[in-house]
Each structure stands twice: as C-alpha cells, then as structure tokens.
Amino acid sequence: MADKILFFWFIIIGFHLFLFYLYYNKIDSEYPYLLGINIPLPLFHGPFLYLYTKAITNQLKNWKINLLHFLPVIISYLLLIDFFQLSDKEKILIFENQGNGFENIINIIIVAIFCSGIIYVFLSIQATRKHKKSVLNQFSNNEKINISWLNYLVYGIGISWLFVIYGNDEILFTVVVLFVIFIGYFGINQVGIFTNTDLLKLETESIFYTFTEPTFNSYIVEDKVPNNQKYEKSGLKQETAIEIHKLLCQKIENEKWFTNSELTLFELAQNLNVLPNKLSQVINTFEGKNFYDYINSKRVELFLKLVENPENRKYTILSLAFDCGFNSKSSFNKHFKKITNQTPSVYINSLENRLKFQKNENEMHSV
C-alpha cells in the first residue's frame, strides 16, 4: 500500500513540476486547456504525505475512508468549474489579469493550501511519534526498525511549505526536485517498518488462554500498586495486574528470556500466557518503563552480575554483553550508560580498583 501511495504521489508531483515548467518558461498560454489545473494541486501533497507515513508504519487501517482526505481537492476544483468552462481566450485573458473575477476563490484555495500544509505535517509527525512509541512497547531491539529517514521526509515537507508561504516559486520547485530524488531513493528502497503480522493482530485476536483471576493478593507492594483508575478503560482489574506482575518478575528472573536479543512483547506474552496489551500495561505501570527499556534494563542488571564474578574476567566486555541479550556494542553502551551513568570500561575499571582495595584490606587484617 505504501508503494502504491508513493507511486500516485510521484505522478501528481511530476505533473505539478510539468505545469510549473510551462509557467516558468512562459509557454503555459500555449496550452490553455491546462490553465488553472495547477491551482489546487498543492492540496494533494499533505494528504499523500500523511497517508504514506501511516501506510509505511502500518497504521493505515481503512484506505477507502482515508480517501476523504482528498475532499478539499475535489471542492477546490468544483469552485473552479466556471473557469474551466470558459473558452481558451477567456482563460488566457483571466490569467493575464491575475485571475480577474476569480480572486475570492483563489484566495480561499490559497488559505486552504497553507492550512493543509501545516495540519498534515503536524499529523505526520504525530503518526511517526505514535509508531516510535509502539515499537518501544513491542520490541526489545529497535536497531532494525529505523524511521529516521521518514522523519527527514516529514520535516523536509515542512520546510518546503515554508517556501510555499514565502512565495518564491523558483526555490520552492528546486526544493521539490531535490525532495523527489530523496523520497525516490529512500522510499523505493524502504521495506515495511512494522510488518510483523502477529504483532499487528495481537490486540484483536484472542489467541491466548484467559488469565485466571487470582484468589490471593499476598504479593501487594504498597508503592507499586497502581490506582484502579488506570485500568478502568482497559478492563484490567488491579488484582489481575498485580498477579501478572508477580508472574513476570518470577519468570523473567528464572528463565532469563531477555537474553534473546530479538525478544518481543508478543513472545514474552506467549511465554507468560497473557494478552500482550495487558502485559504492556502492567510493565508500564509497575516498572515505570516501556517494554524496550524494561528488557534492556534486565540485560544490564545481568551484565553487572556477570562482571562481579572473577571467573568471567577472561571474557571480553562485548562477549558478556552479547550473552546478556544485546546484539550490538552501541546498543549496550547506550543502555549501560543510561542506567549506571558510566561507560562499561569506566565501571569495570572502578570495579577492579575496588576489588584490589578490598583484597589489600583483607591481607592487612590477616597480617
């Protein structure tokens, strides 16, 4: 779907550039049947950006309903219907007189274009942020799920719209050409960002056994028990949430599932036999973290335990990090520093110095 949207968007952009070419070379009057078609064309670009963003992040649920985003384009062409019915000479005369007789309609369309640009850039930014949040709540490793180029695309469109407002057509269409090259390269080469079918269906299909309501609440810890209001909308009872969290803590500590570098929320929920959306809510509420940060914090905790053991000194830092579930040096360093406020090498050096000091202290006491 994303490729189809990109394809039709390219057609509109190409046609728009062609009409600008005629205007820039002052030969548009030689094609009077094309006059006026370019006026509402900018209204296409905002919806195309938004739909493409939603499609490539797999948030486009019903594409037919989303066609309503192009309603302003249709309305704009309907407002210009009287102009399109004029003779070629009349069209040329109106264009030579700066749209004489259609000034109000053109001003309405211009205002709509400005509003469309601002609104759809904002909606596209919101869609990318929503996707990023979804990724962090579903995956423990996001290095293969990179949407940086999509952010550049959205902000690039935003910059282009500044030139629309500024009114410099030459700069604007130069930017548009560069923009076409950019999305042509990255868009066509981009694979689906979030295409795990199981994860997409996890909130709509009941593929798990119903989690049994607990008959006891001995695990209650006062500072971690969430307010009942947090679960009113989801239907998750406080007692059930506490029991799920208890099960999670027991299993994650005993089974060490987080050492799987590709662990997902879906897989963890399957192992615990609970619904993924419920598990995600429990992790966010009880741990104060999303799934991504929670799993990586567990990996760092395991690493800290491993380096405390003198027998593990023969292994490199990176090999121990891989054993804990990290799949790259950069990811490990990022999460380690986030939790300990130190780099791994600095931490291990301080650990070794501390152990040497303790050893010397013990030797002095024995003497």
Tab-separated table of C-alpha atoms in Angstrom:
chain	number	residue	atom	x	y	z
A	1	MET	CA	0.000	0.000	0.000
A	2	ALA	CA	2.834	2.399	0.845
A	3	ASP	CA	4.416	1.813	-2.572
A	4	LYS	CA	1.083	2.415	-4.315
A	5	ILE	CA	0.602	5.688	-2.456
A	6	LEU	CA	4.162	6.715	-3.328
A	7	PHE	CA	3.517	5.838	-6.983
A	8	PHE	CA	0.429	8.052	-7.282
A	9	TRP	CA	2.144	10.798	-5.288
A	10	PHE	CA	5.009	10.765	-7.790
A	11	ILE	CA	2.524	11.139	-10.642
A	12	ILE	CA	0.983	14.225	-9.024
A	13	ILE	CA	4.412	15.702	-8.241
A	14	GLY	CA	5.607	15.044	-11.796
A	15	PHE	CA	2.506	16.657	-13.292
A	16	HIS	CA	2.867	19.612	-10.920
A	17	LEU	CA	6.500	20.095	-11.951
A	18	PHE	CA	5.494	19.894	-15.627
A	19	LEU	CA	2.891	22.661	-15.194
A	20	PHE	CA	5.459	24.792	-13.366
A	21	TYR	CA	7.870	24.233	-16.259
A	22	LEU	CA	5.259	25.630	-18.676
A	23	TYR	CA	4.647	28.613	-16.381
A	24	TYR	CA	8.343	29.295	-15.743
A	25	ASN	CA	9.114	29.305	-19.473
A	26	LYS	CA	6.016	31.448	-20.141
A	27	ILE	CA	4.517	28.963	-22.543
A	28	ASP	CA	1.540	27.967	-20.393
A	29	SER	CA	-0.765	30.116	-22.554
A	30	GLU	CA	0.027	27.775	-25.444
A	31	TYR	CA	-1.840	25.060	-23.524
A	32	PRO	CA	-4.993	26.887	-22.343
A	33	TYR	CA	-6.772	23.619	-21.523
A	34	LEU	CA	-4.211	23.145	-18.713
A	35	LEU	CA	-4.662	26.599	-17.216
A	36	GLY	CA	-5.995	26.561	-13.642
A	37	ILE	CA	-5.357	22.862	-13.063
A	38	ASN	CA	-2.224	23.676	-11.074
A	39	ILE	CA	-4.014	25.884	-8.515
A	40	PRO	CA	-5.441	23.117	-6.226
A	41	LEU	CA	-2.564	20.664	-6.839
A	42	PRO	CA	-0.672	21.570	-3.593
A	43	LEU	CA	-3.680	20.260	-1.675
A	44	PHE	CA	-2.670	16.749	-2.800
A	45	HIS	CA	0.715	16.735	-1.105
A	46	GLY	CA	-0.342	16.998	2.537
A	47	PRO	CA	-2.756	14.027	2.405
A	48	PHE	CA	-0.258	11.980	0.373
A	49	LEU	CA	2.463	12.637	2.978
A	50	TYR	CA	0.143	11.680	5.826
A	51	LEU	CA	-1.227	8.530	4.149
A	52	TYR	CA	2.250	7.421	3.082
A	53	THR	CA	3.548	7.924	6.639
A	54	LYS	CA	0.668	5.910	8.070
A	55	ALA	CA	0.992	3.198	5.415
A	56	ILE	CA	4.717	2.637	5.831
A	57	THR	CA	4.321	2.485	9.624
A	58	ASN	CA	1.346	0.159	9.167
A	59	GLN	CA	-1.193	2.483	10.769
A	60	LEU	CA	-3.412	2.774	7.692
A	61	LYS	CA	-6.421	0.677	8.614
A	62	ASN	CA	-9.060	1.568	6.023
A	63	TRP	CA	-7.652	3.245	2.933
A	64	LYS	CA	-11.098	3.877	1.410
A	65	ILE	CA	-12.157	6.074	4.316
A	66	ASN	CA	-8.824	7.876	4.119
A	67	LEU	CA	-9.673	8.994	0.591
A	68	LEU	CA	-11.799	11.641	2.314
A	69	HIS	CA	-8.539	13.498	2.960
A	70	PHE	CA	-8.653	14.484	-0.707
A	71	LEU	CA	-12.079	16.100	-0.346
A	72	PRO	CA	-10.592	19.661	-0.235
A	73	VAL	CA	-9.000	18.971	-3.634
A	74	ILE	CA	-12.356	17.988	-5.104
A	75	ILE	CA	-14.091	21.006	-3.550
A	76	SER	CA	-11.386	23.324	-4.936
A	77	TYR	CA	-11.846	22.011	-8.473
A	78	LEU	CA	-15.635	22.366	-8.111
A	79	LEU	CA	-15.139	26.008	-7.115
A	80	LEU	CA	-13.161	26.500	-10.323
A	81	ILE	CA	-15.701	24.725	-12.528
A	82	ASP	CA	-16.921	28.012	-14.010
A	83	PHE	CA	-13.369	28.884	-15.009
A	84	PHE	CA	-12.788	25.526	-16.691
A	85	GLN	CA	-15.958	26.027	-18.772
A	86	LEU	CA	-14.664	29.262	-20.287
A	87	SER	CA	-13.193	29.461	-23.754
A	88	ASP	CA	-9.440	29.306	-24.268
A	89	LYS	CA	-9.230	33.044	-24.985
A	90	GLU	CA	-11.170	33.893	-21.838
A	91	LYS	CA	-8.916	31.666	-19.720
A	92	ILE	CA	-5.781	33.298	-21.104
A	93	LEU	CA	-7.227	36.768	-20.523
A	94	ILE	CA	-8.074	35.967	-16.893
A	95	PHE	CA	-4.579	34.597	-16.267
A	96	GLU	CA	-3.002	37.644	-17.858
A	97	ASN	CA	-5.069	39.796	-15.481
A	98	GLN	CA	-4.004	37.920	-12.327
A	99	GLY	CA	-7.189	35.850	-12.018
A	100	ASN	CA	-9.596	38.757	-12.509
A	101	GLY	CA	-13.095	37.713	-11.439
A	102	PHE	CA	-11.890	34.645	-9.500
A	103	GLU	CA	-9.826	36.403	-6.821
A	104	ASN	CA	-12.019	35.278	-3.917
A	105	ILE	CA	-11.981	31.638	-4.996
A	106	ILE	CA	-8.206	31.689	-5.493
A	107	ASN	CA	-7.698	33.301	-2.065
A	108	ILE	CA	-9.868	30.613	-0.445
A	109	ILE	CA	-7.806	27.875	-2.108
A	110	ILE	CA	-4.534	29.550	-1.071
A	111	VAL	CA	-5.675	29.690	2.562
A	112	ALA	CA	-6.716	26.026	2.305
A	113	ILE	CA	-3.256	25.154	0.935
A	114	PHE	CA	-1.489	26.880	3.842
A	115	CYS	CA	-3.751	25.175	6.390
A	116	SER	CA	-3.360	21.798	4.662
A	117	GLY	CA	0.419	22.013	4.772
A	118	ILE	CA	0.569	22.879	8.461
A	119	ILE	CA	-2.096	20.358	9.508
A	120	TYR	CA	-0.756	17.378	7.573
A	121	VAL	CA	2.862	17.946	8.561
A	122	PHE	CA	1.694	18.018	12.184
A	123	LEU	CA	-0.419	14.850	11.715
A	124	SER	CA	2.505	13.076	10.034
A	125	ILE	CA	4.833	13.974	12.922
A	126	GLN	CA	2.225	12.622	15.336
A	127	ALA	CA	1.990	9.391	13.307
A	128	THR	CA	5.774	8.830	13.408
A	129	ARG	CA	5.843	9.500	17.164
A	130	LYS	CA	2.970	7.092	17.710
A	131	HIS	CA	4.836	4.465	15.711
A	132	LYS	CA	8.030	5.005	17.685
A	133	LYS	CA	6.079	4.561	20.908
A	134	SER	CA	4.506	1.363	19.546
A	135	VAL	CA	7.927	-0.016	18.630
A	136	LEU	CA	9.281	0.671	22.123
A	137	ASN	CA	6.271	-1.117	23.601
A	138	GLN	CA	6.652	-4.159	21.333
A	139	PHE	CA	10.363	-4.777	20.675
A	140	SER	CA	13.420	-5.144	22.874
A	141	ASN	CA	15.694	-4.291	19.948
A	142	ASN	CA	14.824	-1.462	17.571
A	143	GLU	CA	18.024	-1.175	15.554
A	144	LYS	CA	16.403	-2.845	12.537
A	145	ILE	CA	13.352	-0.608	12.789
A	146	ASN	CA	14.727	2.761	11.757
A	147	ILE	CA	12.377	5.557	10.726
A	148	SER	CA	14.906	8.394	10.798
A	149	TRP	CA	14.626	8.891	7.046
A	150	LEU	CA	10.834	9.150	7.409
A	151	ASN	CA	11.309	11.925	9.959
A	152	TYR	CA	13.568	13.695	7.470
A	153	LEU	CA	10.846	13.293	4.859
A	154	VAL	CA	8.190	14.863	7.090
A	155	TYR	CA	10.398	17.747	8.189
A	156	GLY	CA	11.530	18.210	4.571
A	157	ILE	CA	7.920	18.679	3.515
A	158	GLY	CA	7.522	21.163	6.362
A	159	ILE	CA	10.492	23.172	5.045
A	160	SER	CA	9.034	23.033	1.530
A	161	TRP	CA	5.814	24.502	2.875
A	162	LEU	CA	7.748	27.437	4.284
A	163	PHE	CA	8.782	28.254	0.715
A	164	VAL	CA	5.137	27.959	-0.324
A	165	ILE	CA	4.245	30.560	2.305
A	166	TYR	CA	7.286	32.659	1.425
A	167	GLY	CA	6.165	32.623	-2.196
A	168	ASN	CA	9.447	32.032	-4.044
A	169	ASP	CA	8.469	29.576	-6.767
A	170	GLU	CA	11.981	29.053	-8.126
A	171	ILE	CA	13.383	28.000	-4.757
A	172	LEU	CA	10.256	26.005	-3.981
A	173	PHE	CA	10.358	23.846	-7.087
A	174	THR	CA	14.127	23.400	-6.798
A	175	VAL	CA	13.484	22.015	-3.311
A	176	VAL	CA	10.696	19.844	-4.723
A	177	VAL	CA	13.068	18.306	-7.297
A	178	LEU	CA	15.589	17.508	-4.542
A	179	PHE	CA	12.716	16.144	-2.477
A	180	VAL	CA	11.660	13.819	-5.315
A	181	ILE	CA	15.198	12.470	-5.555
A	182	PHE	CA	15.234	11.927	-1.780
A	183	ILE	CA	11.949	10.034	-1.499
A	184	GLY	CA	12.646	8.237	-4.751
A	185	TYR	CA	15.829	6.749	-3.342
A	186	PHE	CA	14.776	6.095	0.239
A	187	GLY	CA	11.088	5.393	-0.348
A	188	ILE	CA	11.539	2.765	-3.031
A	189	ASN	CA	14.325	1.041	-1.063
A	190	GLN	CA	12.424	1.167	2.214
A	191	VAL	CA	10.955	-2.102	3.446
A	192	GLY	CA	7.942	-2.257	5.737
A	193	ILE	CA	8.861	-0.714	9.060
A	194	PHE	CA	6.412	-2.583	11.241
A	195	THR	CA	5.172	-5.641	9.398
A	196	ASN	CA	5.075	-8.398	11.992
A	197	THR	CA	1.662	-9.907	11.305
A	198	ASP	CA	1.332	-11.443	14.761
A	199	LEU	CA	2.017	-8.146	16.455
A	200	LEU	CA	-0.496	-6.369	14.261
A	201	LYS	CA	-3.218	-8.783	15.284
A	202	LEU	CA	-2.346	-9.167	18.933
A	203	GLU	CA	-4.959	-6.681	20.135
A	204	THR	CA	-7.813	-8.089	18.062
A	205	GLU	CA	-7.380	-11.853	18.184
A	206	SER	CA	-7.857	-13.958	21.292
A	207	ILE	CA	-5.001	-16.380	20.807
A	208	PHE	CA	-4.195	-16.780	24.491
A	209	TYR	CA	-5.850	-18.578	27.329
A	210	THR	CA	-7.766	-16.339	29.689
A	211	PHE	CA	-5.586	-15.378	32.606
A	212	THR	CA	-7.103	-16.794	35.776
A	213	GLU	CA	-8.209	-14.221	38.302
A	214	PRO	CA	-6.045	-14.553	41.426
A	215	THR	CA	-7.614	-15.688	44.649
A	216	PHE	CA	-4.976	-14.045	46.840
A	217	ASN	CA	-3.168	-10.712	46.987
A	218	SER	CA	-0.214	-11.506	49.213
A	219	TYR	CA	2.159	-10.029	46.645
A	220	ILE	CA	0.833	-6.486	47.081
A	221	VAL	CA	3.614	-3.959	47.479
A	222	GLU	CA	2.153	-0.621	48.521
A	223	ASP	CA	4.413	1.659	46.473
A	224	LYS	CA	3.882	-0.345	43.307
A	225	VAL	CA	0.159	-0.967	43.430
A	226	PRO	CA	-1.408	1.167	40.693
A	227	ASN	CA	-4.570	3.179	41.115
A	228	ASN	CA	-7.742	1.426	39.970
A	229	GLN	CA	-8.474	4.351	37.673
A	230	LYS	CA	-5.556	3.381	35.445
A	231	TYR	CA	-7.362	0.191	34.488
A	232	GLU	CA	-10.913	1.455	34.066
A	233	LYS	CA	-10.647	1.901	30.304
A	234	SER	CA	-8.808	-1.342	29.608
A	235	GLY	CA	-10.902	-3.612	31.801
A	236	LEU	CA	-7.806	-4.941	33.582
A	237	LYS	CA	-8.527	-5.404	37.276
A	238	GLN	CA	-5.970	-4.293	39.837
A	239	GLU	CA	-5.741	-7.765	41.389
A	240	THR	CA	-5.105	-9.327	37.977
A	241	ALA	CA	-2.473	-6.721	37.179
A	242	ILE	CA	-0.650	-7.465	40.431
A	243	GLU	CA	-0.694	-11.186	39.728
A	244	ILE	CA	0.592	-10.691	36.171
A	245	HIS	CA	3.420	-8.549	37.519
A	246	LYS	CA	4.264	-11.183	40.108
A	247	LEU	CA	4.399	-13.869	37.415
A	248	LEU	CA	6.500	-11.628	35.180
A	249	CYS	CA	9.071	-10.964	37.907
A	250	GLN	CA	9.370	-14.647	38.783
A	251	LYS	CA	9.675	-15.905	35.210
A	252	ILE	CA	11.913	-13.158	33.868
A	253	GLU	CA	14.361	-13.785	36.719
A	254	ASN	CA	14.308	-17.575	36.481
A	255	GLU	CA	14.042	-18.093	32.721
A	256	LYS	CA	16.214	-15.161	31.579
A	257	TRP	CA	14.091	-14.709	28.434
A	258	PHE	CA	15.625	-11.261	27.921
A	259	THR	CA	18.901	-12.878	26.803
A	260	ASN	CA	17.128	-13.449	23.474
A	261	SER	CA	18.225	-10.363	21.539
A	262	GLU	CA	15.110	-10.497	19.337
A	263	LEU	CA	12.611	-10.869	22.175
A	264	THR	CA	9.277	-9.161	21.500
A	265	LEU	CA	6.328	-8.334	23.692
A	266	PHE	CA	4.312	-10.883	21.730
A	267	GLU	CA	6.772	-13.697	22.530
A	268	LEU	CA	7.022	-12.740	26.198
A	269	ALA	CA	3.228	-12.635	26.482
A	270	GLN	CA	3.013	-16.069	24.898
A	271	ASN	CA	5.516	-17.422	27.419
A	272	LEU	CA	3.503	-15.942	30.299
A	273	ASN	CA	0.176	-16.943	28.739
A	274	VAL	CA	-1.290	-13.434	28.997
A	275	LEU	CA	-2.569	-10.886	26.497
A	276	PRO	CA	0.212	-8.663	25.123
A	277	ASN	CA	-1.678	-5.398	25.606
A	278	LYS	CA	-2.330	-6.309	29.246
A	279	LEU	CA	1.316	-7.238	29.773
A	280	SER	CA	2.441	-3.966	28.198
A	281	GLN	CA	0.151	-2.046	30.531
A	282	VAL	CA	1.473	-3.901	33.562
A	283	ILE	CA	5.106	-3.221	32.609
A	284	ASN	CA	4.415	0.462	32.012
A	285	THR	CA	2.529	0.852	35.299
A	286	PHE	CA	4.539	-1.287	37.720
A	287	GLU	CA	8.029	-0.798	36.277
A	288	GLY	CA	7.578	2.769	35.070
A	289	LYS	CA	9.161	1.778	31.739
A	290	ASN	CA	8.069	0.685	28.302
A	291	PHE	CA	8.836	-2.865	27.180
A	292	TYR	CA	12.004	-1.769	25.339
A	293	ASP	CA	13.580	-0.061	28.360
A	294	TYR	CA	12.398	-2.753	30.773
A	295	ILE	CA	14.030	-5.645	28.885
A	296	ASN	CA	17.261	-3.750	28.290
A	297	SER	CA	17.459	-2.777	31.971
A	298	LYS	CA	17.263	-6.502	32.796
A	299	ARG	CA	20.115	-7.150	30.381
A	300	VAL	CA	22.240	-4.511	32.083
A	301	GLU	CA	21.421	-5.990	35.513
A	302	LEU	CA	22.595	-9.408	34.343
A	303	PHE	CA	25.790	-7.915	32.927
A	304	LEU	CA	26.536	-6.257	36.276
A	305	LYS	CA	26.165	-9.618	37.995
A	306	LEU	CA	28.401	-11.345	35.471
A	307	VAL	CA	31.281	-8.864	35.782
A	308	GLU	CA	31.180	-9.228	39.556
A	309	ASN	CA	32.238	-12.845	39.113
A	310	PRO	CA	36.072	-13.109	38.818
A	311	GLU	CA	35.708	-16.182	36.604
A	312	ASN	CA	34.171	-14.008	33.876
A	313	ARG	CA	37.195	-11.684	33.676
A	314	LYS	CA	38.649	-13.863	30.917
A	315	TYR	CA	35.803	-12.811	28.606
A	316	THR	CA	35.609	-9.508	26.758
A	317	ILE	CA	33.029	-6.902	27.704
A	318	LEU	CA	31.267	-7.314	24.372
A	319	SER	CA	31.001	-11.088	24.629
A	320	LEU	CA	29.382	-10.754	28.051
A	321	ALA	CA	27.037	-8.104	26.661
A	322	PHE	CA	26.000	-10.464	23.868
A	323	ASP	CA	25.371	-13.201	26.426
A	324	CYS	CA	23.019	-10.804	28.217
A	325	GLY	CA	20.923	-10.233	25.095
A	326	PHE	CA	22.456	-7.173	23.460
A	327	ASN	CA	23.183	-7.513	19.767
A	328	SER	CA	25.484	-4.543	19.217
A	329	LYS	CA	28.136	-2.562	21.043
A	330	SER	CA	26.312	0.746	20.511
A	331	SER	CA	23.071	-0.566	21.971
A	332	PHE	CA	24.865	-1.988	25.000
A	333	ASN	CA	26.830	1.205	25.656
A	334	LYS	CA	23.697	3.337	25.338
A	335	HIS	CA	21.646	1.347	27.838
A	336	PHE	CA	24.543	0.741	30.220
A	337	LYS	CA	25.331	4.442	30.480
A	338	LYS	CA	21.636	5.297	30.797
A	339	ILE	CA	21.310	3.051	33.868
A	340	THR	CA	24.719	3.420	35.555
A	341	ASN	CA	25.729	6.924	34.328
A	342	GLN	CA	29.089	5.366	33.412
A	343	THR	CA	30.605	3.736	30.374
A	344	PRO	CA	31.240	-0.035	30.688
A	345	SER	CA	35.027	0.401	30.666
A	346	VAL	CA	34.952	3.072	33.391
A	347	TYR	CA	32.636	0.955	35.511
A	348	ILE	CA	34.799	-2.172	35.174
A	349	ASN	CA	37.983	-0.222	35.968
A	350	SER	CA	36.391	1.178	39.113
A	351	LEU	CA	35.169	-2.315	39.988
A	352	GLU	CA	38.667	-3.759	39.630
A	353	ASN	CA	40.146	-0.966	41.752
A	354	ARG	CA	37.510	-1.594	44.393
A	355	LEU	CA	38.245	-5.317	44.440
A	356	LYS	CA	42.005	-4.678	44.696
A	357	PHE	CA	41.405	-2.317	47.581
A	358	GLN	CA	39.274	-4.907	49.359
A	359	LYS	CA	41.926	-7.555	48.732
A	360	ASN	CA	44.622	-5.345	50.240
A	361	GLU	CA	42.389	-4.577	53.206
A	362	ASN	CA	41.837	-8.295	53.811
A	363	GLU	CA	45.566	-9.025	53.582
A	364	MET	CA	46.376	-6.298	56.071
A	365	HIS	CA	43.780	-7.624	58.503
A	366	SER	CA	45.139	-11.149	58.176
A	367	VAL	CA	48.663	-9.889	58.969
